[in-house]
XYZ file of C-alpha atoms in Angstrom:
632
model
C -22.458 7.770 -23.595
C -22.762 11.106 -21.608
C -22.547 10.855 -17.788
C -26.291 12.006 -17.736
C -27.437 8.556 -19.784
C -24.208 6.585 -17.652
C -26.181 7.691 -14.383
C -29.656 6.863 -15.955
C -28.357 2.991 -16.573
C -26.716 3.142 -13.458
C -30.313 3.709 -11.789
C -31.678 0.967 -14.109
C -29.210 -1.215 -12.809
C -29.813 -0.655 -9.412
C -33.406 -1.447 -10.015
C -32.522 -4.528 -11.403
C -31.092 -5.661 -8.397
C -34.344 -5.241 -6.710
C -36.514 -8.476 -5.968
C -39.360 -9.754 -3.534
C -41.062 -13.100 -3.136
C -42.249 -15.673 -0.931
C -40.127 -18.253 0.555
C -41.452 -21.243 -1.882
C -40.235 -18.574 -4.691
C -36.634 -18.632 -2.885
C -36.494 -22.410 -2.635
C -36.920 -22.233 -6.234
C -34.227 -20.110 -6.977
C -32.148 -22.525 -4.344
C -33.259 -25.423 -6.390
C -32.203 -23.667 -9.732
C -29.023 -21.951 -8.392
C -27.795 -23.521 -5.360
C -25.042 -21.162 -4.778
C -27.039 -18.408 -3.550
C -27.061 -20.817 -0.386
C -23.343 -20.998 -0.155
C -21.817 -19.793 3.486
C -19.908 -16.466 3.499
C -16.060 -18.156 3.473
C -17.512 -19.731 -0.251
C -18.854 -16.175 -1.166
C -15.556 -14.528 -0.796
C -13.540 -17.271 -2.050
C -16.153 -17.885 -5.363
C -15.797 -13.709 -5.535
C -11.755 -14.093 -5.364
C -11.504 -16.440 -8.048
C -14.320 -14.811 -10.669
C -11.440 -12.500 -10.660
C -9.777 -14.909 -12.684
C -6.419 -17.420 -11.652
C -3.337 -17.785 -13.522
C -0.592 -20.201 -12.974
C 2.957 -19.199 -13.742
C 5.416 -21.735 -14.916
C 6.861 -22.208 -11.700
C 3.118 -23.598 -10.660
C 2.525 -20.629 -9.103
C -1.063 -18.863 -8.872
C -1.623 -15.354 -9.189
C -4.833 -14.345 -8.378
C -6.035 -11.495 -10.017
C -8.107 -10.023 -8.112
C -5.438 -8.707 -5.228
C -3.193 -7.897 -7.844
C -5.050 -5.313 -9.109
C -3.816 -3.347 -6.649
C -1.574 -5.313 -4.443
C 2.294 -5.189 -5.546
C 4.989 -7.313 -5.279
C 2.970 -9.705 -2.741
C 1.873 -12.622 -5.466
C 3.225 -15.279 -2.790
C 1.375 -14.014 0.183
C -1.722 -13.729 -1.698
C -1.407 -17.285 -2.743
C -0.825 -18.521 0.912
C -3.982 -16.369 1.903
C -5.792 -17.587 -0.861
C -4.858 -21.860 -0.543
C -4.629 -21.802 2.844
C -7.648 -20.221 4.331
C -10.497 -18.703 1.744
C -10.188 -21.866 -0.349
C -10.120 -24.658 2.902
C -12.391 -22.748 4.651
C -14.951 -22.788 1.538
C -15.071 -26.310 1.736
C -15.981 -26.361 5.146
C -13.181 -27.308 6.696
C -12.148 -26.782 9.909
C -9.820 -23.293 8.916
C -13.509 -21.721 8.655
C -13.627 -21.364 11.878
C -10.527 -19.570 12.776
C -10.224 -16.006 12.876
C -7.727 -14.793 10.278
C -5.370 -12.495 11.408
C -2.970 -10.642 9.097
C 0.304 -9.760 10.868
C 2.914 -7.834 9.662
C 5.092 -4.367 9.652
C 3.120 -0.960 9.060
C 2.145 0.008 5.450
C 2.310 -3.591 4.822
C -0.896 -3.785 3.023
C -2.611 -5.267 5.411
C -5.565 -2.224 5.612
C -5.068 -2.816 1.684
C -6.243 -6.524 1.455
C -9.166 -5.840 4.191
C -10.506 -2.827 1.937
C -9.830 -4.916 -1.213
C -12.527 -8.057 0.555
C -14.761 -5.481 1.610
C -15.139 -3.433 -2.000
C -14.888 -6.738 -3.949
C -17.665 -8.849 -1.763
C -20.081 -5.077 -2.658
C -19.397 -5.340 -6.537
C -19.510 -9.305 -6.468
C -23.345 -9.231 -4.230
C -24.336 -7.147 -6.987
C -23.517 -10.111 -10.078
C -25.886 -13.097 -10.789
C -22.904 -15.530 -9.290
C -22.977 -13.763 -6.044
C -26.796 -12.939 -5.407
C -27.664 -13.299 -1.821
C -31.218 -13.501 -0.300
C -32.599 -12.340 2.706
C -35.423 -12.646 5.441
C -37.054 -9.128 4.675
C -37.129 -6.998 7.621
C -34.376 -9.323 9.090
C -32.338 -6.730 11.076
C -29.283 -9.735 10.340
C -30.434 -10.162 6.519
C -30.691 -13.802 7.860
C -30.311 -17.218 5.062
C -34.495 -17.403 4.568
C -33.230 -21.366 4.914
C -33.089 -21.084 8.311
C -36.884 -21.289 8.350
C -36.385 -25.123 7.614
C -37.355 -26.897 10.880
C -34.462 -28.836 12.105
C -36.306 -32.141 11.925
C -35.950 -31.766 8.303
C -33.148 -30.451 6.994
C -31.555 -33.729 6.591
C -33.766 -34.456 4.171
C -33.359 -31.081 2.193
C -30.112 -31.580 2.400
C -30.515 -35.443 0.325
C -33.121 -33.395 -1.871
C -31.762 -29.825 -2.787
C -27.546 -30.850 -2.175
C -27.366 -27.853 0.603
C -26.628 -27.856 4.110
C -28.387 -26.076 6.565
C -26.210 -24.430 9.247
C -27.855 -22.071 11.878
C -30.971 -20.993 13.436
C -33.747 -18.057 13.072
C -32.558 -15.110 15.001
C -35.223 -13.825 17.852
C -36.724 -11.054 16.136
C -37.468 -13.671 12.763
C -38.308 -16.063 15.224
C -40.814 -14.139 17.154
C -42.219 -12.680 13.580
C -42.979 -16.118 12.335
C -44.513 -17.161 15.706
C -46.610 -13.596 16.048
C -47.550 -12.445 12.348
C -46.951 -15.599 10.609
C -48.700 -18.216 13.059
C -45.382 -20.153 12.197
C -46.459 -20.547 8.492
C -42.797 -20.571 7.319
C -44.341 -19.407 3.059
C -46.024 -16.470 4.552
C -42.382 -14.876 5.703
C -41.060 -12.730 2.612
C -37.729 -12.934 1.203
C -35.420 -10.294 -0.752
C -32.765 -9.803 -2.456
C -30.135 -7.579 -0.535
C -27.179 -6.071 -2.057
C -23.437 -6.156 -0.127
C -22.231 -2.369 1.782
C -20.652 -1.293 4.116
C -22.166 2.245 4.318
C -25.154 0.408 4.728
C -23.867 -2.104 7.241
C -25.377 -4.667 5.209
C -22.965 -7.834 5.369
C -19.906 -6.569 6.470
C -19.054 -4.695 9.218
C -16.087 -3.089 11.143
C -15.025 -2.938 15.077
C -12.967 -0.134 16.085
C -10.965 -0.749 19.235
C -11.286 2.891 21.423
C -10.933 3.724 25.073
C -11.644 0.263 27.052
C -13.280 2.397 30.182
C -16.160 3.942 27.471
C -16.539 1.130 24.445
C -19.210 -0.841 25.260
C -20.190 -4.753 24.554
C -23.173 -3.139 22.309
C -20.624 -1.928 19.764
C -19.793 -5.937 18.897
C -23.089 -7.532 20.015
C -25.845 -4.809 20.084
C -27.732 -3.672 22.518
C -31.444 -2.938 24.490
C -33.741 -0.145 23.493
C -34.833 1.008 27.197
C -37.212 2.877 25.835
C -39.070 0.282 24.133
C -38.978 -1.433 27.513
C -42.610 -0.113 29.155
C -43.947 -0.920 25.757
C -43.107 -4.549 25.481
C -42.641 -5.410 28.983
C -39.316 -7.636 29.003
C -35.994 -7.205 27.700
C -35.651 -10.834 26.658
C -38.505 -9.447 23.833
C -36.676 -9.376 20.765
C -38.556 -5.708 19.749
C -37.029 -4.169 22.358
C -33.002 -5.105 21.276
C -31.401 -3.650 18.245
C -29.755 -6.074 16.477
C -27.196 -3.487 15.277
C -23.749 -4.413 16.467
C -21.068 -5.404 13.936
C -21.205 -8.938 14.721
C -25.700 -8.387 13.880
C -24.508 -6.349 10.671
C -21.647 -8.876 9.208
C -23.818 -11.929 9.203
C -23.248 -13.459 5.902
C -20.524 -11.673 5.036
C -17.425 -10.561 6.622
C -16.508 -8.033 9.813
C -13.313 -6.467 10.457
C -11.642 -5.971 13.327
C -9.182 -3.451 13.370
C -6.149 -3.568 15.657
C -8.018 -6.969 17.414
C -4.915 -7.249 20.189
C -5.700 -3.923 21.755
C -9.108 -4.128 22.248
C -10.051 -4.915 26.134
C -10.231 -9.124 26.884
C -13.778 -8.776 26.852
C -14.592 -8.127 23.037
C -12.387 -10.700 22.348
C -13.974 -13.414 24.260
C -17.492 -13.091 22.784
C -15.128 -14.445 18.988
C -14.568 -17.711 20.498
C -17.772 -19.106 20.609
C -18.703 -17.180 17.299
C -15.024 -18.973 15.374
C -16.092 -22.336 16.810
C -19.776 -22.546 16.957
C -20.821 -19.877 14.852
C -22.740 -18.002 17.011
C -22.615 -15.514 19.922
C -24.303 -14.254 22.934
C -26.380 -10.758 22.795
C -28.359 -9.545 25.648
C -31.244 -12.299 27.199
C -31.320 -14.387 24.166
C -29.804 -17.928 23.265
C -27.022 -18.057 21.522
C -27.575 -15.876 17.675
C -26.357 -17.800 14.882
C -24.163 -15.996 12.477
C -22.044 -16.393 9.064
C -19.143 -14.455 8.937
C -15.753 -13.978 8.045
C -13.984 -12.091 10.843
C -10.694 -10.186 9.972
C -8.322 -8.596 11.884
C -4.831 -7.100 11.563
C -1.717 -6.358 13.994
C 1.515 -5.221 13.755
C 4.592 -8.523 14.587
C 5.094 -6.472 18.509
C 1.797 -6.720 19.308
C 1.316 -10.186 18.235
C 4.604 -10.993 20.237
C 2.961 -9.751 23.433
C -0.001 -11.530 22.844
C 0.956 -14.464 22.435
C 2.985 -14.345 25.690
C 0.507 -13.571 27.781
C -0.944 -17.400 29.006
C -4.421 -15.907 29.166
C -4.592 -15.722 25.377
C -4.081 -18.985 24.500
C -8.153 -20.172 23.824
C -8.075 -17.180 21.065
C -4.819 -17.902 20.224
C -5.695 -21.376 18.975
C -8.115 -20.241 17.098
C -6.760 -17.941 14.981
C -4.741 -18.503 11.167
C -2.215 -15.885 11.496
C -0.790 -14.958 7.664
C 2.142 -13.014 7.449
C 2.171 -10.138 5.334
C 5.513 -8.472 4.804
C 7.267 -6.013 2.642
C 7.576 -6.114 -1.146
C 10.811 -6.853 -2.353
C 11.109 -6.802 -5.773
C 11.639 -2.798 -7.170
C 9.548 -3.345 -10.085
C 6.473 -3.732 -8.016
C 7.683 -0.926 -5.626
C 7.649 1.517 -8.299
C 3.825 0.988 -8.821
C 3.595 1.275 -5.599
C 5.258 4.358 -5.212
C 3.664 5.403 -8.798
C -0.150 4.395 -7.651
C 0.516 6.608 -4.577
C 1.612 9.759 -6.429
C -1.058 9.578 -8.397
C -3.489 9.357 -5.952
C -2.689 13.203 -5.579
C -2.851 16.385 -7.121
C 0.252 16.996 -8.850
C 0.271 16.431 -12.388
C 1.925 19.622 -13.593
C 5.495 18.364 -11.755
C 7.314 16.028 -14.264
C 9.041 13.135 -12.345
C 12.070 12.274 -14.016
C 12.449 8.527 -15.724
C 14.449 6.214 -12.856
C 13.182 8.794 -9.845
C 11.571 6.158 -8.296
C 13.360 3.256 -9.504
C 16.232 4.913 -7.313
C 14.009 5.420 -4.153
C 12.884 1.773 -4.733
C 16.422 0.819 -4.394
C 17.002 2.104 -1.401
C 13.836 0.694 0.539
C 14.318 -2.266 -0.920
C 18.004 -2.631 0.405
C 16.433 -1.694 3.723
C 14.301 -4.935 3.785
C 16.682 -7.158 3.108
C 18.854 -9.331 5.315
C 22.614 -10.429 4.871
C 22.925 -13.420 2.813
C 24.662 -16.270 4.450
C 25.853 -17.099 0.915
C 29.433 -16.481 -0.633
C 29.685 -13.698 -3.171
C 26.330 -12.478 -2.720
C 25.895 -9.299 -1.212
C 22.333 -7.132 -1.095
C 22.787 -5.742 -4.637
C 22.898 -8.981 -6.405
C 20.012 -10.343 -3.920
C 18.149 -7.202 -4.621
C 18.599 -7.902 -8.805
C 17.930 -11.602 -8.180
C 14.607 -10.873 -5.965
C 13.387 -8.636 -9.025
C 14.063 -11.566 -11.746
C 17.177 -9.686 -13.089
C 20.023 -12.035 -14.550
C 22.796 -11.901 -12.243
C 26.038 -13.508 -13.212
C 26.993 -16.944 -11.835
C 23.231 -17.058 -10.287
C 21.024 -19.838 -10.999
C 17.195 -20.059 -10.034
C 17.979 -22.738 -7.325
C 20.347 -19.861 -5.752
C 17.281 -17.388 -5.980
C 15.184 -20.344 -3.943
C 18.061 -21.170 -1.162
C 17.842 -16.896 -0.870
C 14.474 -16.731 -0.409
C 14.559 -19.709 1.813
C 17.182 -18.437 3.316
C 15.356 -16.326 6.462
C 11.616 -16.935 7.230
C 11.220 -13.295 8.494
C 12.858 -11.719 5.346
C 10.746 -8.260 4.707
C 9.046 -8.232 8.240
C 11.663 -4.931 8.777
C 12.686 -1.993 7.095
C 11.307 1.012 6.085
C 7.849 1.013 4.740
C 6.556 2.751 1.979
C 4.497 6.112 3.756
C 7.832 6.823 4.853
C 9.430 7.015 1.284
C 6.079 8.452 -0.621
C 6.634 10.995 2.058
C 10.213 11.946 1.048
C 9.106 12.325 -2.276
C 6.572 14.369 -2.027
C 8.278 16.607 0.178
C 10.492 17.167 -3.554
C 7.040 17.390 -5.584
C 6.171 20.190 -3.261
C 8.929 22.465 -3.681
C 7.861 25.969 -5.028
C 10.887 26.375 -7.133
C 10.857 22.985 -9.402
C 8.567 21.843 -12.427
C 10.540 18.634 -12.277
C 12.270 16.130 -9.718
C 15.184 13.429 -10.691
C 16.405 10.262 -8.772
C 18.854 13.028 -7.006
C 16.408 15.279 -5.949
C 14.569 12.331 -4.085
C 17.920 10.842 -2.668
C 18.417 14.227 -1.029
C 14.727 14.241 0.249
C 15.433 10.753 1.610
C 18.533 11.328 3.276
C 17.225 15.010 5.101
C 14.573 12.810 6.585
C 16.890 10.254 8.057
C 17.338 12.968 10.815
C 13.948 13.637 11.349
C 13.568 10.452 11.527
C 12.806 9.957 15.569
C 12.603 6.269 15.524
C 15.965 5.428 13.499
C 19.443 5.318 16.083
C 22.636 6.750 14.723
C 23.426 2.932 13.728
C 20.377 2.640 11.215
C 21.333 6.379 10.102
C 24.798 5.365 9.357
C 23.548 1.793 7.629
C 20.718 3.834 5.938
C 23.114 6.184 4.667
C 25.166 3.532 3.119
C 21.964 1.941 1.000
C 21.733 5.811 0.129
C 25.121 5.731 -1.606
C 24.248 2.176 -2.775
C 21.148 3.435 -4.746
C 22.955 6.539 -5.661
C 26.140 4.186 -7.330
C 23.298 2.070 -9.278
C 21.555 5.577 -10.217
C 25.493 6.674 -11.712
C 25.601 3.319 -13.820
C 21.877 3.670 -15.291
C 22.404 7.350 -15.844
C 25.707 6.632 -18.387
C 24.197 3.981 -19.611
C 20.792 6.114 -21.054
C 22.705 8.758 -22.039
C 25.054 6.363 -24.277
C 22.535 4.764 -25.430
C 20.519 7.648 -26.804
C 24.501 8.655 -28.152
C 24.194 5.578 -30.710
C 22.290 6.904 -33.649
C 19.939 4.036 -34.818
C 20.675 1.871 -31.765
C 18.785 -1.197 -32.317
C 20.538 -1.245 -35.918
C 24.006 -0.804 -34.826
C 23.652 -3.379 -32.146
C 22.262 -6.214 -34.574
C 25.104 -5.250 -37.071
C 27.525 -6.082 -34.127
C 25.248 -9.203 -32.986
C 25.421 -10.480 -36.160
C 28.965 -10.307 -36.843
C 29.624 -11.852 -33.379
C 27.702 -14.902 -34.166
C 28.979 -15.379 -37.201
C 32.367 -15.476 -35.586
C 30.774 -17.852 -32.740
C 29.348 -20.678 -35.470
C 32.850 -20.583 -37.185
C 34.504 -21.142 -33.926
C 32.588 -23.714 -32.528
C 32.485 -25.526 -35.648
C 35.995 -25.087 -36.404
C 35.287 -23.269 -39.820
C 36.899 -20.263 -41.267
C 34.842 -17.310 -42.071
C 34.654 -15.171 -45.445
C 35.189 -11.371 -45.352
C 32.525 -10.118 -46.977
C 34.436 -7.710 -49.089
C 37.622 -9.567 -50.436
C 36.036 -13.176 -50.031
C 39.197 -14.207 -48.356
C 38.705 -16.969 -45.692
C 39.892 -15.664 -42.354
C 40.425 -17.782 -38.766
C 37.376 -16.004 -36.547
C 37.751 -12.477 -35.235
C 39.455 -13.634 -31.631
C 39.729 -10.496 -30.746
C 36.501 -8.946 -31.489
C 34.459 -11.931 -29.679
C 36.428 -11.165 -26.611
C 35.879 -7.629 -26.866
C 32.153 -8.019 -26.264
C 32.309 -10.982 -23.614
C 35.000 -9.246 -21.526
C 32.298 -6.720 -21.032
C 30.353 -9.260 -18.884
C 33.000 -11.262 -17.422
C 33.402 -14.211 -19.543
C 36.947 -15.161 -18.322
C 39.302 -16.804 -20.995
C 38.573 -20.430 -19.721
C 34.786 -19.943 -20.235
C 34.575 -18.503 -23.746
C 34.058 -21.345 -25.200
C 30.967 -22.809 -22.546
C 29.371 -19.146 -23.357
C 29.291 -19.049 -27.085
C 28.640 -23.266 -27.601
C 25.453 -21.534 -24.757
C 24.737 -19.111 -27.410
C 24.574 -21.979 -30.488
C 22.092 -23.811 -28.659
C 19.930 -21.470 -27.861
C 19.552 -20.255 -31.390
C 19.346 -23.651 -32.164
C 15.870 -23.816 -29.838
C 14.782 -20.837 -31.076
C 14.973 -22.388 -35.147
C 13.210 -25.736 -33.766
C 10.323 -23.176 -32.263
C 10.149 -21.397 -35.024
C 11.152 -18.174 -34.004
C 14.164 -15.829 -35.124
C 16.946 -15.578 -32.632
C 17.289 -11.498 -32.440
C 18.782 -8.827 -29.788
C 16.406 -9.517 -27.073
C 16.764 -13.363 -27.246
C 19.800 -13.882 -25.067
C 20.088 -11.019 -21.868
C 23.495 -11.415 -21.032
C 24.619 -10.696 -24.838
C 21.954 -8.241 -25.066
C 24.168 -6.541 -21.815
C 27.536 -7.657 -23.958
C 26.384 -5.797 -26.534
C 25.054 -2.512 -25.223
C 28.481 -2.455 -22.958
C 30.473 -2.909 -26.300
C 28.882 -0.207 -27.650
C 28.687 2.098 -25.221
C 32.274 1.556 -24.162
C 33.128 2.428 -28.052
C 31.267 5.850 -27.311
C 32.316 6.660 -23.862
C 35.445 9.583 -25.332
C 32.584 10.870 -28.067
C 29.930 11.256 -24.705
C 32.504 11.971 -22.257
C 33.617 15.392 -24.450
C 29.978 16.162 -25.618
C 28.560 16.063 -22.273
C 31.046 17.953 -20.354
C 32.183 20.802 -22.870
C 31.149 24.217 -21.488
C 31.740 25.932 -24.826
C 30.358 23.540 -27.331
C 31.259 23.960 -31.068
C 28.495 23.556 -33.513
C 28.759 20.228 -33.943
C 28.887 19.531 -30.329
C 25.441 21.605 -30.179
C 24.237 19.862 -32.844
C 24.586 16.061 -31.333
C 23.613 17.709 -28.091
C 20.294 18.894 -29.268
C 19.689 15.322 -30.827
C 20.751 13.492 -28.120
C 18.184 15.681 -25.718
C 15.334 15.239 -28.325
C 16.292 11.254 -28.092
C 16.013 11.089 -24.580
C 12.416 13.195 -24.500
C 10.705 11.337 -27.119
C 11.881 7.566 -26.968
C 12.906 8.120 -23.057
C 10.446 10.041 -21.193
C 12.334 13.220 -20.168
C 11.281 16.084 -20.203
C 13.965 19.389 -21.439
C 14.468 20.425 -18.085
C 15.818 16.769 -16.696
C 16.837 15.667 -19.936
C 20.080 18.229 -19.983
C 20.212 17.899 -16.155
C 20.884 14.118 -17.210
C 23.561 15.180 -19.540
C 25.148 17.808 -16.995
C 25.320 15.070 -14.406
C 26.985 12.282 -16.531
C 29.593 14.621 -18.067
C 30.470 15.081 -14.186
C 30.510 11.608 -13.720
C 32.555 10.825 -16.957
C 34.953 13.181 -15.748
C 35.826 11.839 -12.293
C-alpha cells in the first residue's frame, strides 16, 4: 500500500470514529455496551491490560503494554499496575488518591506519564474504549449525568451502572435554556482521546508562583462576555478551559506537583476525595480524572516534612520508581536512545554498550551485607546470569536486602551523553567498549555534582567494567579461533558425558578405536570442571547434577545438547579456549605475520564480522587489543 492510499484509509478511519445521536440513542449503546460508562481509573486500567498480561513462572505479571518501551522496570510496573490502576478500577478507595511517581532523574517517570497519555489516545479510538460525550460540553461531560438524581438508583438496578457526578453549569444551563429540561433533546457524540486537543487529558506546568494563575488549573471568567450576560456566576461568561475542565474523563498531569505554590495544590483535595472542584461562582464541578504527578526522592523529603502538607499528603499513593538494574535491559535502553538520533553511518562496536551498562549499573548498586558477594556477582545475579554457589533464594535475600536499592547512581542522560560525545568525533566511523570507557571517565571531571570521593569510587566501577570488557574480549576472539565451534564443543561434551555415566555408574568405558575397556578419563573430566571451580570434593555432586538433568530432559522428550546445562556450557567453552590460548596468543600479537598467520587472521576477522557483528575496522582493533592483553 503506498503512503498516498495509507493516508486515504487513515482519513476513512478517522471518519469512522465520527458519531451523533440523541441521548435515548446513547442509553442504547449503554444498554448494549456498558463499558462505554466505565469511570476514567477503569478506562486506563481496561486500556493497560488490552495490551495483553503475562505471568512468568515466578507468578509474576508483565504487562505489556509499559514494556514496550519501559526497560528493566517489570516489578515497578506490576506494583503500579496491582496496586493502584487495578484497585482503583474497582472503585475502591485508591481512586481517589493522587498517584505520585517518585524517584531519581531519568527514572522513567516522564516515560510512564507519556506512555498513559499516548496509550489512553490510541485506546479512545478502539470499539473497547469508545467514550461519549455531551456535544458542545466544554468538559466532554458522561451524557449520564442527565439522569435526575431521584432516579439513578433505579438505572443503576436496570442498566448495572452507577451514576457518579453532576451536569456541569454550562450543560446545566443548556438543558434548562434550549432544552426546557427535556433531557432526549440534548445531543451526544462520540469524542476521540488528545492531548493536542485537550480533549481528556491534560497537563499543569508549575512556573513562577507570583504570575501562574488559579485559571491555569480551574479556568477562568471571560470579562468581556460580562456586559453581555450580566453576571459572572452565568456559566457563558466562564471558560471551562483549565486542565482540571480539559482532563475530565480522562487523566491530567501534573508535572513537578511539590513545587507548585500551596494554592494549586489545595483545589486536588476536594477533587481526590469528592471528585469535584471549585471554579469561579459555581458549586462545586464534578469531574473524572486520573491526576498524575512526578517528583524527584529530595523534594518529596521536604514535603513531607513540612506539617502543612499532611491533608495532601494522605491522599496521595506514592510509587517508587527507581533505576534499572539488570544490563540487559540497560542496553535497550541505551540502544533505543541512540537510535532515536541521526547517526547511522557510525558502527558501534558489539559489547560497547554492554560495557557502559556495566558501569552504571555498578553505580546503582549498594554493598551486599552478604559473605562472598561483592557488586560483580550481584550485578550477574540481578541480570539472571548463573553465578557460582548462588541460588535463587540468595538473588531474593539481595533484592530484599535494601528497600532503596536503585534510588542513586548515575542515570542514564548522563551515560547516553558520554557516548555520544564518542559517536560525534570527526575522526571515527566506529566506537568500541574502550572508546566509551574513555568518554565516561573524561566526564567524571566535568562532572560538577560528583566529589573527589564518587570520582575515585566511579573510577574504580570504570576499571571494574573495563576488567569484565578484558574477559569478554578473549573470550570472542577464542571463540571465533575454534573452527566449527559448536562441533568441536559437542565432540568434547560428548566425550565428557560419556566419561560422567561410566563414573557414576561405576562402569568402564570402550575406546572407540581398540575396543579396549578403560577406567573413565579422570583426568580429562577434571580438566573441564577445574575450569569452573568444581573442587575435588564436589566432582562427584556436579556430574551425578549433570545425569539427572539429562535424565529430565529424556522423560520431556527433549535431547540434552550444549545449551542444556550453563555451567558446562561455560566448562566447555573455557576448556576450549584455554586449549587455544598459545595458538591466539601468537596470532594476535605477531607484528610480522607469516602466511599462515595471515591466513587464520583473515578468517578469524571474517568470523567475527559475519557471525559477530563487527565491522573490519573494530574487528582487528579487537584482535590488536587481546594480543596486548594475552601478552601481559
Amino acid at each position: 500500500m503506498s503512503f498516498l492510499d495509507r493516508l486515504n484509509t487513515y482519513r476513512a478511519q478517522e471518519e469512522k470514529l465520527r458519531w451523533e445521536g440523541t441521548f435515548r440513542e446513547y442509553l442504547d449503546i449503554v444498554k448494549e455496551q456498558p463499558s462505554v460508562a466505565k469511570t476514567a481509573h477503569a478506562r486506563i486500567y481496561d486500556m493497560i491490560a488490552a495490551e495483553g498480561i503475562e505471568t512468568d513462572a515466578d507468578g509474576r505479571r508483565h504487562y505489556r503494554f509499559f514494556e514496550r518501551e519501559m526497560y528493566g522496570l517489570s516489578d515497578t510496573m506490576e506494583r503500579l499496575v496491582e496496586e493502584y490502576f487495578h484497585a482503583a478500577a474497582r472503585r475502591l478507595d485508591v481512586r481517589k488518591r493522587i498517584l505520585l511517581l517518585m524517584g531519581p532523574v531519568s527514572g522513567g517517570k516522564s516515560t510512564i506519564v507519556t506512555m498513559l497519555k499516548r496509550g489512553m489516545e490510541r485506546y479512545s479510538r478502539t470499539d473497547e474504549g469508545a467514550v461519549y460525550a455531551i456535544k458542545g460540553c466544554p468538559m466532554h461531560e458522561e451524557p449520564l449525568h442527565l439522569i435526575p438524581l431521584e432516579l439513578r438508583e433505579e438505572f443503576e438496578k436496570e442498566y448495572g451502572i452507577r451514576i457518579e457526578g453532576s451536569l456541569c453549569p454550562s450543560c446545566q444551563m443548556r438543558l434548562d435554556q434550549e432544552y426546557g429540561g427535556n433531557i432526549w433533546g440534548m445531543p451526544v457524540e462520540r469524542v476521540v482521546f488528545s492531548e493536542d486537543k485537550r480533549i481528556g487529558i491534560g497537563t499543569f506546568s508549575p512556573s513562577d508562583p507570583k504570575s501562574q494563575d488559579i485559571a491555569d488549573l480551574t479556568g477562568s471568567i471571560d470579562f468581556s462576555t460580562i456586559t453581555e450576560y450580566g453576571s459572572e456566576s452565568d456559566p457563558r461568561a466562564y471558560r471551562f478551559d483549565g486542565e482540571l475542565n480539559k482532563a475530565n474523563r480522562g487523566l491530567m498531569e501534573f508535572q513537578e506537583m511539590l513545587k507548585s505554590d500551596e494554592k494549586f495544590l489545595w483545589h486536588l483535595l476536594s477533587l481526590t476525595q469528592e471528585g469535584n472542584f471549585k471554579a469561579g461562582r459555581f458549586a462545586l464541578i464534578s469531574a473524572d480524572e486520573m491526576i498524575v504527578a512526578h517528583t524527584n526522592e529530595a523534594e518529596y523529603r521536604s514535603f513531607i516534612a513540612n506539617k502543612k502538607n499532611e491533608a495532601l499528603q494522605s491522599r496521595m499513593i506514592v510509587m517508587p520508581v527507581p533505576y534499572n538494574l539488570r544490563v540487559d535491559d540497560e542496553v535497550k535502553i541505551y540502544d533505543k536512545l541512540i537510535h532515536q538520533g541521526d547517526l547511522n553511518d557510525v558502527h558501534i562496536a558489539p559489547h560497547a554498550l554492554r560495557t557502559a551498562a556495566i558501569f552504571s549499573i555498578l553505580t546503582r548498586l549498594k554493598e551486599s551485607k552478604k559473605q562472598g558477594v561483592d557488586l560483580l556477582k550481584k550485578l550477574f545475579l540481578y541480570n539472571g546470569q548463573t553465578v557460582e554457589g548462588m541460588k535463587d533464594a540468595d538473588l531474593k535475600e539481595l533484592q530484599n536486602e535494601y528497600a532503596d536499592e536503585g534510588m542513586s547512581g548515575l542515570d542514564p542522560r548522563y551515560i547516553i551523553n558520554r557516548i555520544s560525545t564518542a559517536l560525534i568525533r570527526r575522526d571515527t566511523q566506529c566506537i568500541n567498549a574502550l572508546d566509551v570507557l574513555r568518554a565516561i571517565k573524561d566526564g567524571l571531571s566535568q562532572h560538577a555534582s560528583i566529589s573527589a570521593e564518587d570520582k575515585e569510587r566511579l573510577l574504580n566501577f570504570v576499571a571494574l567494567a573495563r576488567k569484565e570488557y578484558d574477559e569478554t574480549a578473549k573470550n570472542e576472539v577464542q571463540k571465533a579461533f575454534v573452527y566449527s565451534f559448536e562441533e568441536s564443543a559437542k565432540t568434547l561434551l560428548d566425550n565428557y558425558l560419556d566419561n560422567v555415566e561410566a563414573y557414576c555408574n561405576w562402569q568402564k568405558i570402550k575406546d572407540p578405536l581398540t575396543g579396549e575397556e578403560m577406567d573413565p578419563d579422570e583426568r580429562l573430566m577434571r580438566s573441564i570442571e577445574e575450569q569452573i571451580g568444581i573442587s575435588e570434593n564436589a566432582k562427584r555432586a556436579f556430574r551425578e547434577e549433570i545425569l539427572i538433568r539429562i535424565s529430565t530432559y529424556a522423560r520431556r522428550g527433549r535431547r540434552f545438547d550444549y545449551h542444556s546445562h550453563e555451567r558446562l556450557r561455560e566448562a566447555i567453552e573455557k576448556k576450549l579456549f584455554a586449549d587455544l590460548k598459545d595458538v591466539v596468543k601468537i596470532t594476535t600479537s605477531s607484528k610480522t605475520p607469516d602466511e599462515q598467520q595471515l591466513k587464520k587472521m583473515n578468517e578469524v576477522t571474517a568470523r567475527l564480522i559475519d557471525n559477530h557483528g563487527y565491522c573490519p575496522s573494530c574487528a582487528n582493533e579487537l584482535l590488536r587489543y587481546t594480543g596486548s592483553l594475552l601478552n601481559r
